[in-house]
Amino acid sequence: MKLSDKLVKDIMSKDCVTVTLLDNVYEIALKMKQHDIGFVGVLDGDTFIGGVTDRDLVIRGYAEKHSGSTAVETVMTKGMTTVNPTTTVDEAAKIMAQHQIRRLPVTDNGKLVGIVAIGDLAVRGSYEDEAGEALSQISKERTLVGSH
C-alpha cells in the first residue's frame, strides 16, 4: 500500500471520549484532564452533533465568565467538518489545512468512530509532508499576541 492510499481508519484514535448535552463545562474539563486529551465529542443519543476543544472551554467558557455548571451547548462547536473512515489520509490532511483545524472527527452513519489529530498524520505513518503542509496552512495568517 502506498502512503497516499492509507486510510483515516488506519491512523485515527478510536477511543473517543464523549459527553451529552446533559453534561456541563466542569465535566468536560474533568474528562480532558483524566484522559489527557484536548477534544471531547458531543453526542445526542448515538449521533455525533459537535465537539468541545480545550480552547473552546477557555474562549467560550471561562473567558466569558461562565461557571463550571454551564451547559455543554454553550461552549460546543456544532456543524463540525467530519470525514468517514475510508477517507484517504492525504484527503484528510487537505481538509484539515483548508478548514484550519487540528482535529478531525471521523464518523460512520452519524456515529463518532474516531478522531484524527494533526499529530496523527506524522506519528502514525510517516506523513511528515502531509502533517507539515496541514500545520503550515492551519498556522498561516495567525498573528501571535504581541508580534506587531
JSON list of N, CA and C in Angstrom, two decimals, residues 28-92:
[
{"chain": "A", "resi": 28, "resn": "ILE", "atom": "N", "xyz": [-16.68, 18.27, 31.28]},
{"chain": "A", "resi": 28, "resn": "ILE", "atom": "CA", "xyz": [-15.83, 18.20, 30.09]},
{"chain": "A", "resi": 28, "resn": "ILE", "atom": "C", "xyz": [-14.36, 18.39, 30.50]},
{"chain": "A", "resi": 29, "resn": "ALA", "atom": "N", "xyz": [-14.10, 19.42, 31.28]},
{"chain": "A", "resi": 29, "resn": "ALA", "atom": "CA", "xyz": [-12.73, 19.70, 31.72]},
{"chain": "A", "resi": 29, "resn": "ALA", "atom": "C", "xyz": [-12.16, 18.52, 32.50]},
{"chain": "A", "resi": 30, "resn": "LEU", "atom": "N", "xyz": [-12.97, 17.92, 33.34]},
{"chain": "A", "resi": 30, "resn": "LEU", "atom": "CA", "xyz": [-12.53, 16.77, 34.13]},
{"chain": "A", "resi": 30, "resn": "LEU", "atom": "C", "xyz": [-12.17, 15.60, 33.22]},
{"chain": "A", "resi": 31, "resn": "LYS", "atom": "N", "xyz": [-13.00, 15.33, 32.22]},
{"chain": "A", "resi": 31, "resn": "LYS", "atom": "CA", "xyz": [-12.70, 14.24, 31.27]},
{"chain": "A", "resi": 31, "resn": "LYS", "atom": "C", "xyz": [-11.41, 14.52, 30.50]},
{"chain": "A", "resi": 32, "resn": "MET", "atom": "N", "xyz": [-11.22, 15.77, 30.10]},
{"chain": "A", "resi": 32, "resn": "MET", "atom": "CA", "xyz": [-9.99, 16.13, 29.39]},
{"chain": "A", "resi": 32, "resn": "MET", "atom": "C", "xyz": [-8.77, 15.89, 30.27]},
{"chain": "A", "resi": 33, "resn": "LYS", "atom": "N", "xyz": [-8.88, 16.24, 31.54]},
{"chain": "A", "resi": 33, "resn": "LYS", "atom": "CA", "xyz": [-7.77, 16.03, 32.48]},
{"chain": "A", "resi": 33, "resn": "LYS", "atom": "C", "xyz": [-7.53, 14.54, 32.70]},
{"chain": "A", "resi": 34, "resn": "GLN", "atom": "N", "xyz": [-8.59, 13.79, 32.96]},
{"chain": "A", "resi": 34, "resn": "GLN", "atom": "CA", "xyz": [-8.47, 12.35, 33.25]},
{"chain": "A", "resi": 34, "resn": "GLN", "atom": "C", "xyz": [-7.86, 11.59, 32.09]},
{"chain": "A", "resi": 35, "resn": "HIS", "atom": "N", "xyz": [-8.22, 11.96, 30.87]},
{"chain": "A", "resi": 35, "resn": "HIS", "atom": "CA", "xyz": [-7.77, 11.22, 29.68]},
{"chain": "A", "resi": 35, "resn": "HIS", "atom": "C", "xyz": [-6.60, 11.89, 28.97]},
{"chain": "A", "resi": 36, "resn": "ASP", "atom": "N", "xyz": [-6.16, 13.06, 29.48]},
{"chain": "A", "resi": 36, "resn": "ASP", "atom": "CA", "xyz": [-5.06, 13.82, 28.90]},
{"chain": "A", "resi": 36, "resn": "ASP", "atom": "C", "xyz": [-5.32, 14.10, 27.42]},
{"chain": "A", "resi": 37, "resn": "ILE", "atom": "N", "xyz": [-6.48, 14.69, 27.15]},
{"chain": "A", "resi": 37, "resn": "ILE", "atom": "CA", "xyz": [-6.89, 14.98, 25.77]},
{"chain": "A", "resi": 37, "resn": "ILE", "atom": "C", "xyz": [-7.35, 16.44, 25.66]},
{"chain": "A", "resi": 38, "resn": "GLY", "atom": "N", "xyz": [-7.50, 16.92, 24.45]},
{"chain": "A", "resi": 38, "resn": "GLY", "atom": "CA", "xyz": [-7.93, 18.29, 24.21]},
{"chain": "A", "resi": 38, "resn": "GLY", "atom": "C", "xyz": [-9.20, 18.38, 23.39]},
{"chain": "A", "resi": 39, "resn": "PHE", "atom": "N", "xyz": [-9.87, 17.23, 23.17]},
{"chain": "A", "resi": 39, "resn": "PHE", "atom": "CA", "xyz": [-11.11, 17.22, 22.39]},
{"chain": "A", "resi": 39, "resn": "PHE", "atom": "C", "xyz": [-12.06, 16.19, 22.98]},
{"chain": "A", "resi": 40, "resn": "VAL", "atom": "N", "xyz": [-13.32, 16.58, 23.11]},
{"chain": "A", "resi": 40, "resn": "VAL", "atom": "CA", "xyz": [-14.38, 15.68, 23.57]},
{"chain": "A", "resi": 40, "resn": "VAL", "atom": "C", "xyz": [-15.54, 15.81, 22.59]},
{"chain": "A", "resi": 41, "resn": "GLY", "atom": "N", "xyz": [-16.01, 14.67, 22.08]},
{"chain": "A", "resi": 41, "resn": "GLY", "atom": "CA", "xyz": [-17.15, 14.67, 21.18]},
{"chain": "A", "resi": 41, "resn": "GLY", "atom": "C", "xyz": [-18.45, 14.85, 21.95]},
{"chain": "A", "resi": 42, "resn": "VAL", "atom": "N", "xyz": [-19.44, 15.46, 21.31]},
{"chain": "A", "resi": 42, "resn": "VAL", "atom": "CA", "xyz": [-20.75, 15.65, 21.92]},
{"chain": "A", "resi": 42, "resn": "VAL", "atom": "C", "xyz": [-21.75, 14.80, 21.15]},
{"chain": "A", "resi": 43, "resn": "LEU", "atom": "N", "xyz": [-22.47, 13.94, 21.88]},
{"chain": "A", "resi": 43, "resn": "LEU", "atom": "CA", "xyz": [-23.44, 13.04, 21.26]},
{"chain": "A", "resi": 43, "resn": "LEU", "atom": "C", "xyz": [-24.85, 13.37, 21.70]},
{"chain": "A", "resi": 44, "resn": "ASP", "atom": "N", "xyz": [-25.78, 13.15, 20.77]},
{"chain": "A", "resi": 44, "resn": "ASP", "atom": "CA", "xyz": [-27.20, 13.18, 21.07]},
{"chain": "A", "resi": 44, "resn": "ASP", "atom": "C", "xyz": [-27.66, 11.75, 20.81]},
{"chain": "A", "resi": 45, "resn": "GLY", "atom": "N", "xyz": [-27.81, 10.96, 21.88]},
{"chain": "A", "resi": 45, "resn": "GLY", "atom": "CA", "xyz": [-28.01, 9.52, 21.72]},
{"chain": "A", "resi": 45, "resn": "GLY", "atom": "C", "xyz": [-26.70, 8.95, 21.20]},
{"chain": "A", "resi": 46, "resn": "ASP", "atom": "N", "xyz": [-26.75, 8.32, 20.02]},
{"chain": "A", "resi": 46, "resn": "ASP", "atom": "CA", "xyz": [-25.55, 7.79, 19.38]},
{"chain": "A", "resi": 46, "resn": "ASP", "atom": "C", "xyz": [-25.00, 8.72, 18.31]},
{"chain": "A", "resi": 47, "resn": "THR", "atom": "N", "xyz": [-25.71, 9.80, 18.03]},
{"chain": "A", "resi": 47, "resn": "THR", "atom": "CA", "xyz": [-25.36, 10.67, 16.92]},
{"chain": "A", "resi": 47, "resn": "THR", "atom": "C", "xyz": [-24.38, 11.77, 17.33]},
{"chain": "A", "resi": 48, "resn": "PHE", "atom": "N", "xyz": [-23.31, 11.93, 16.55]},
{"chain": "A", "resi": 48, "resn": "PHE", "atom": "CA", "xyz": [-22.32, 12.98, 16.79]},
{"chain": "A", "resi": 48, "resn": "PHE", "atom": "C", "xyz": [-22.92, 14.31, 16.34]},
{"chain": "A", "resi": 49, "resn": "ILE", "atom": "N", "xyz": [-22.96, 15.28, 17.27]},
{"chain": "A", "resi": 49, "resn": "ILE", "atom": "CA", "xyz": [-23.56, 16.58, 16.94]},
{"chain": "A", "resi": 49, "resn": "ILE", "atom": "C", "xyz": [-22.58, 17.74, 17.07]},
{"chain": "A", "resi": 50, "resn": "GLY", "atom": "N", "xyz": [-21.39, 17.45, 17.58]},
{"chain": "A", "resi": 50, "resn": "GLY", "atom": "CA", "xyz": [-20.40, 18.52, 17.72]},
{"chain": "A", "resi": 50, "resn": "GLY", "atom": "C", "xyz": [-19.27, 18.11, 18.62]},
{"chain": "A", "resi": 51, "resn": "GLY", "atom": "N", "xyz": [-18.46, 19.08, 18.99]},
{"chain": "A", "resi": 51, "resn": "GLY", "atom": "CA", "xyz": [-17.33, 18.78, 19.84]},
{"chain": "A", "resi": 51, "resn": "GLY", "atom": "C", "xyz": [-16.92, 19.98, 20.67]},
{"chain": "A", "resi": 52, "resn": "VAL", "atom": "N", "xyz": [-16.09, 19.71, 21.66]},
{"chain": "A", "resi": 52, "resn": "VAL", "atom": "CA", "xyz": [-15.56, 20.76, 22.52]},
{"chain": "A", "resi": 52, "resn": "VAL", "atom": "C", "xyz": [-14.05, 20.54, 22.61]},
{"chain": "A", "resi": 53, "resn": "THR", "atom": "N", "xyz": [-13.29, 21.60, 22.32]},
{"chain": "A", "resi": 53, "resn": "THR", "atom": "CA", "xyz": [-11.84, 21.54, 22.47]},
{"chain": "A", "resi": 53, "resn": "THR", "atom": "C", "xyz": [-11.45, 22.25, 23.76]},
{"chain": "A", "resi": 54, "resn": "ASP", "atom": "N", "xyz": [-10.22, 22.04, 24.18]},
{"chain": "A", "resi": 54, "resn": "ASP", "atom": "CA", "xyz": [-9.74, 22.75, 25.35]},
{"chain": "A", "resi": 54, "resn": "ASP", "atom": "C", "xyz": [-9.79, 24.25, 25.11]},
{"chain": "A", "resi": 55, "resn": "ARG", "atom": "N", "xyz": [-9.55, 24.66, 23.88]},
{"chain": "A", "resi": 55, "resn": "ARG", "atom": "CA", "xyz": [-9.62, 26.08, 23.53]},
{"chain": "A", "resi": 55, "resn": "ARG", "atom": "C", "xyz": [-11.06, 26.61, 23.64]},
{"chain": "A", "resi": 56, "resn": "ASP", "atom": "N", "xyz": [-12.03, 25.80, 23.23]},
{"chain": "A", "resi": 56, "resn": "ASP", "atom": "CA", "xyz": [-13.45, 26.19, 23.38]},
{"chain": "A", "resi": 56, "resn": "ASP", "atom": "C", "xyz": [-13.78, 26.46, 24.84]},
{"chain": "A", "resi": 57, "resn": "LEU", "atom": "N", "xyz": [-13.27, 25.60, 25.73]},
{"chain": "A", "resi": 57, "resn": "LEU", "atom": "CA", "xyz": [-13.54, 25.78, 27.16]},
{"chain": "A", "resi": 57, "resn": "LEU", "atom": "C", "xyz": [-13.02, 27.12, 27.65]},
{"chain": "A", "resi": 58, "resn": "VAL", "atom": "N", "xyz": [-11.83, 27.48, 27.17]},
{"chain": "A", "resi": 58, "resn": "VAL", "atom": "CA", "xyz": [-11.24, 28.74, 27.61]},
{"chain": "A", "resi": 58, "resn": "VAL", "atom": "C", "xyz": [-11.94, 29.93, 26.98]},
{"chain": "A", "resi": 59, "resn": "ILE", "atom": "N", "xyz": [-12.06, 29.94, 25.65]},
{"chain": "A", "resi": 59, "resn": "ILE", "atom": "CA", "xyz": [-12.59, 31.09, 24.92]},
{"chain": "A", "resi": 59, "resn": "ILE", "atom": "C", "xyz": [-14.08, 31.30, 25.15]},
{"chain": "A", "resi": 60, "resn": "ARG", "atom": "N", "xyz": [-14.87, 30.23, 24.98]},
{"chain": "A", "resi": 60, "resn": "ARG", "atom": "CA", "xyz": [-16.33, 30.36, 25.10]},
{"chain": "A", "resi": 60, "resn": "ARG", "atom": "C", "xyz": [-16.84, 30.12, 26.51]},
{"chain": "A", "resi": 61, "resn": "GLY", "atom": "N", "xyz": [-16.00, 29.52, 27.35]},
{"chain": "A", "resi": 61, "resn": "GLY", "atom": "CA", "xyz": [-16.42, 29.18, 28.70]},
{"chain": "A", "resi": 61, "resn": "GLY", "atom": "C", "xyz": [-15.88, 30.13, 29.73]},
{"chain": "A", "resi": 62, "resn": "TYR", "atom": "N", "xyz": [-14.69, 29.83, 30.19]},
{"chain": "A", "resi": 62, "resn": "TYR", "atom": "CA", "xyz": [-14.13, 30.57, 31.32]},
{"chain": "A", "resi": 62, "resn": "TYR", "atom": "C", "xyz": [-13.83, 32.03, 31.01]},
{"chain": "A", "resi": 63, "resn": "ALA", "atom": "N", "xyz": [-13.36, 32.35, 29.81]},
{"chain": "A", "resi": 63, "resn": "ALA", "atom": "CA", "xyz": [-13.07, 33.75, 29.47]},
{"chain": "A", "resi": 63, "resn": "ALA", "atom": "C", "xyz": [-14.35, 34.58, 29.36]},
{"chain": "A", "resi": 64, "resn": "GLU", "atom": "N", "xyz": [-15.47, 33.91, 29.17]},
{"chain": "A", "resi": 64, "resn": "GLU", "atom": "CA", "xyz": [-16.78, 34.59, 29.14]},
{"chain": "A", "resi": 64, "resn": "GLU", "atom": "C", "xyz": [-17.43, 34.57, 30.53]},
{"chain": "A", "resi": 65, "resn": "LYS", "atom": "N", "xyz": [-16.64, 34.15, 31.52]},
{"chain": "A", "resi": 65, "resn": "LYS", "atom": "CA", "xyz": [-17.07, 34.11, 32.93]},
{"chain": "A", "resi": 65, "resn": "LYS", "atom": "C", "xyz": [-18.21, 33.13, 33.18]},
{"chain": "A", "resi": 66, "resn": "HIS", "atom": "N", "xyz": [-18.28, 32.08, 32.35]},
{"chain": "A", "resi": 66, "resn": "HIS", "atom": "CA", "xyz": [-19.27, 31.03, 32.60]},
{"chain": "A", "resi": 66, "resn": "HIS", "atom": "C", "xyz": [-18.74, 30.13, 33.71]},
{"chain": "A", "resi": 67, "resn": "SER", "atom": "N", "xyz": [-19.62, 29.61, 34.51]},
{"chain": "A", "resi": 67, "resn": "SER", "atom": "CA", "xyz": [-19.23, 28.74, 35.62]},
{"chain": "A", "resi": 67, "resn": "SER", "atom": "C", "xyz": [-19.09, 27.30, 35.13]},
{"chain": "A", "resi": 68, "resn": "GLY", "atom": "N", "xyz": [-18.59, 26.45, 36.00]},
{"chain": "A", "resi": 68, "resn": "GLY", "atom": "CA", "xyz": [-18.44, 25.04, 35.67]},
{"chain": "A", "resi": 68, "resn": "GLY", "atom": "C", "xyz": [-19.75, 24.33, 35.41]},
{"chain": "A", "resi": 69, "resn": "SER", "atom": "N", "xyz": [-20.84, 24.92, 35.88]},
{"chain": "A", "resi": 69, "resn": "SER", "atom": "CA", "xyz": [-22.15, 24.29, 35.67]},
{"chain": "A", "resi": 69, "resn": "SER", "atom": "C", "xyz": [-22.79, 24.69, 34.33]},
{"chain": "A", "resi": 70, "resn": "THR", "atom": "N", "xyz": [-22.06, 25.48, 33.54]},
{"chain": "A", "resi": 70, "resn": "THR", "atom": "CA", "xyz": [-22.57, 25.91, 32.23]},
{"chain": "A", "resi": 70, "resn": "THR", "atom": "C", "xyz": [-22.79, 24.71, 31.32]},
{"chain": "A", "resi": 71, "resn": "ALA", "atom": "N", "xyz": [-23.87, 24.75, 30.56]},
{"chain": "A", "resi": 71, "resn": "ALA", "atom": "CA", "xyz": [-24.22, 23.64, 29.67]},
{"chain": "A", "resi": 71, "resn": "ALA", "atom": "C", "xyz": [-23.21, 23.46, 28.54]},
{"chain": "A", "resi": 72, "resn": "VAL", "atom": "N", "xyz": [-23.03, 22.20, 28.13]},
{"chain": "A", "resi": 72, "resn": "VAL", "atom": "CA", "xyz": [-22.16, 21.84, 27.01]},
{"chain": "A", "resi": 72, "resn": "VAL", "atom": "C", "xyz": [-22.48, 22.68, 25.78]},
{"chain": "A", "resi": 73, "resn": "GLU", "atom": "N", "xyz": [-23.76, 22.87, 25.52]},
{"chain": "A", "resi": 73, "resn": "GLU", "atom": "CA", "xyz": [-24.21, 23.57, 24.32]},
{"chain": "A", "resi": 73, "resn": "GLU", "atom": "C", "xyz": [-23.64, 24.99, 24.21]},
{"chain": "A", "resi": 74, "resn": "THR", "atom": "N", "xyz": [-23.33, 25.61, 25.35]},
{"chain": "A", "resi": 74, "resn": "THR", "atom": "CA", "xyz": [-22.80, 26.97, 25.37]},
{"chain": "A", "resi": 74, "resn": "THR", "atom": "C", "xyz": [-21.39, 27.05, 24.77]},
{"chain": "A", "resi": 75, "resn": "VAL", "atom": "N", "xyz": [-20.60, 26.00, 24.95]},
{"chain": "A", "resi": 75, "resn": "VAL", "atom": "CA", "xyz": [-19.20, 26.04, 24.52]},
{"chain": "A", "resi": 75, "resn": "VAL", "atom": "C", "xyz": [-18.89, 25.14, 23.33]},
{"chain": "A", "resi": 76, "resn": "MET", "atom": "N", "xyz": [-19.81, 24.27, 22.94]},
{"chain": "A", "resi": 76, "resn": "MET", "atom": "CA", "xyz": [-19.52, 23.31, 21.88]},
{"chain": "A", "resi": 76, "resn": "MET", "atom": "C", "xyz": [-19.52, 23.94, 20.49]},
{"chain": "A", "resi": 77, "resn": "THR", "atom": "N", "xyz": [-18.80, 23.31, 19.58]},
{"chain": "A", "resi": 77, "resn": "THR", "atom": "CA", "xyz": [-18.82, 23.68, 18.17]},
{"chain": "A", "resi": 77, "resn": "THR", "atom": "C", "xyz": [-19.78, 22.73, 17.47]},
{"chain": "A", "resi": 78, "resn": "LYS", "atom": "N", "xyz": [-20.79, 23.30, 16.82]},
{"chain": "A", "resi": 78, "resn": "LYS", "atom": "CA", "xyz": [-21.76, 22.50, 16.07]},
{"chain": "A", "resi": 78, "resn": "LYS", "atom": "C", "xyz": [-21.38, 22.50, 14.60]},
{"chain": "A", "resi": 79, "resn": "GLY", "atom": "N", "xyz": [-21.89, 21.54, 13.86]},
{"chain": "A", "resi": 79, "resn": "GLY", "atom": "CA", "xyz": [-21.66, 21.50, 12.42]},
{"chain": "A", "resi": 79, "resn": "GLY", "atom": "C", "xyz": [-20.19, 21.34, 12.06]},
{"chain": "A", "resi": 80, "resn": "MET", "atom": "N", "xyz": [-19.49, 20.54, 12.82]},
{"chain": "A", "resi": 80, "resn": "MET", "atom": "CA", "xyz": [-18.06, 20.33, 12.57]},
{"chain": "A", "resi": 80, "resn": "MET", "atom": "C", "xyz": [-17.83, 19.58, 11.27]},
{"chain": "A", "resi": 81, "resn": "THR", "atom": "N", "xyz": [-16.73, 19.89, 10.62]},
{"chain": "A", "resi": 81, "resn": "THR", "atom": "CA", "xyz": [-16.31, 19.15, 9.44]},
{"chain": "A", "resi": 81, "resn": "THR", "atom": "C", "xyz": [-15.90, 17.76, 9.90]},
{"chain": "A", "resi": 82, "resn": "THR", "atom": "N", "xyz": [-16.40, 16.74, 9.22]},
{"chain": "A", "resi": 82, "resn": "THR", "atom": "CA", "xyz": [-16.06, 15.36, 9.56]},
{"chain": "A", "resi": 82, "resn": "THR", "atom": "C", "xyz": [-15.65, 14.62, 8.29]},
{"chain": "A", "resi": 83, "resn": "VAL", "atom": "N", "xyz": [-15.04, 13.46, 8.47]},
{"chain": "A", "resi": 83, "resn": "VAL", "atom": "CA", "xyz": [-14.73, 12.56, 7.36]},
{"chain": "A", "resi": 83, "resn": "VAL", "atom": "C", "xyz": [-15.20, 11.17, 7.75]},
{"chain": "A", "resi": 84, "resn": "ASN", "atom": "N", "xyz": [-15.25, 10.27, 6.77]},
{"chain": "A", "resi": 84, "resn": "ASN", "atom": "CA", "xyz": [-15.59, 8.89, 7.09]},
{"chain": "A", "resi": 84, "resn": "ASN", "atom": "C", "xyz": [-14.32, 8.05, 7.16]},
{"chain": "A", "resi": 85, "resn": "PRO", "atom": "N", "xyz": [-14.39, 6.85, 7.71]},
{"chain": "A", "resi": 85, "resn": "PRO", "atom": "CA", "xyz": [-13.19, 6.04, 7.92]},
{"chain": "A", "resi": 85, "resn": "PRO", "atom": "C", "xyz": [-12.42, 5.69, 6.64]},
{"chain": "A", "resi": 86, "resn": "THR", "atom": "N", "xyz": [-13.09, 5.72, 5.50]},
{"chain": "A", "resi": 86, "resn": "THR", "atom": "CA", "xyz": [-12.43, 5.35, 4.24]},
{"chain": "A", "resi": 86, "resn": "THR", "atom": "C", "xyz": [-11.86, 6.54, 3.47]},
{"chain": "A", "resi": 87, "resn": "THR", "atom": "N", "xyz": [-11.88, 7.72, 4.09]},
{"chain": "A", "resi": 87, "resn": "THR", "atom": "CA", "xyz": [-11.23, 8.89, 3.51]},
{"chain": "A", "resi": 87, "resn": "THR", "atom": "C", "xyz": [-9.72, 8.64, 3.53]},
{"chain": "A", "resi": 88, "resn": "THR", "atom": "N", "xyz": [-9.02, 9.04, 2.47]},
{"chain": "A", "resi": 88, "resn": "THR", "atom": "CA", "xyz": [-7.57, 8.86, 2.48]},
{"chain": "A", "resi": 88, "resn": "THR", "atom": "C", "xyz": [-6.93, 9.86, 3.44]},
{"chain": "A", "resi": 89, "resn": "VAL", "atom": "N", "xyz": [-5.78, 9.48, 3.95]},
{"chain": "A", "resi": 89, "resn": "VAL", "atom": "CA", "xyz": [-5.04, 10.36, 4.86]},
{"chain": "A", "resi": 89, "resn": "VAL", "atom": "C", "xyz": [-4.67, 11.66, 4.16]},
{"chain": "A", "resi": 90, "resn": "ASP", "atom": "N", "xyz": [-4.31, 11.54, 2.89]},
{"chain": "A", "resi": 90, "resn": "ASP", "atom": "CA", "xyz": [-3.95, 12.71, 2.09]},
{"chain": "A", "resi": 90, "resn": "ASP", "atom": "C", "xyz": [-5.13, 13.69, 2.02]},
{"chain": "A", "resi": 91, "resn": "GLU", "atom": "N", "xyz": [-6.32, 13.16, 1.76]},
{"chain": "A", "resi": 91, "resn": "GLU", "atom": "CA", "xyz": [-7.52, 14.00, 1.70]},
{"chain": "A", "resi": 91, "resn": "GLU", "atom": "C", "xyz": [-7.83, 14.61, 3.06]},
{"chain": "A", "resi": 92, "resn": "ALA", "atom": "N", "xyz": [-7.68, 13.83, 4.13]},
{"chain": "A", "resi": 92, "resn": "ALA", "atom": "CA", "xyz": [-7.92, 14.35, 5.48]},
{"chain": "A", "resi": 92, "resn": "ALA", "atom": "C", "xyz": [-6.97, 15.51, 5.78]}
]
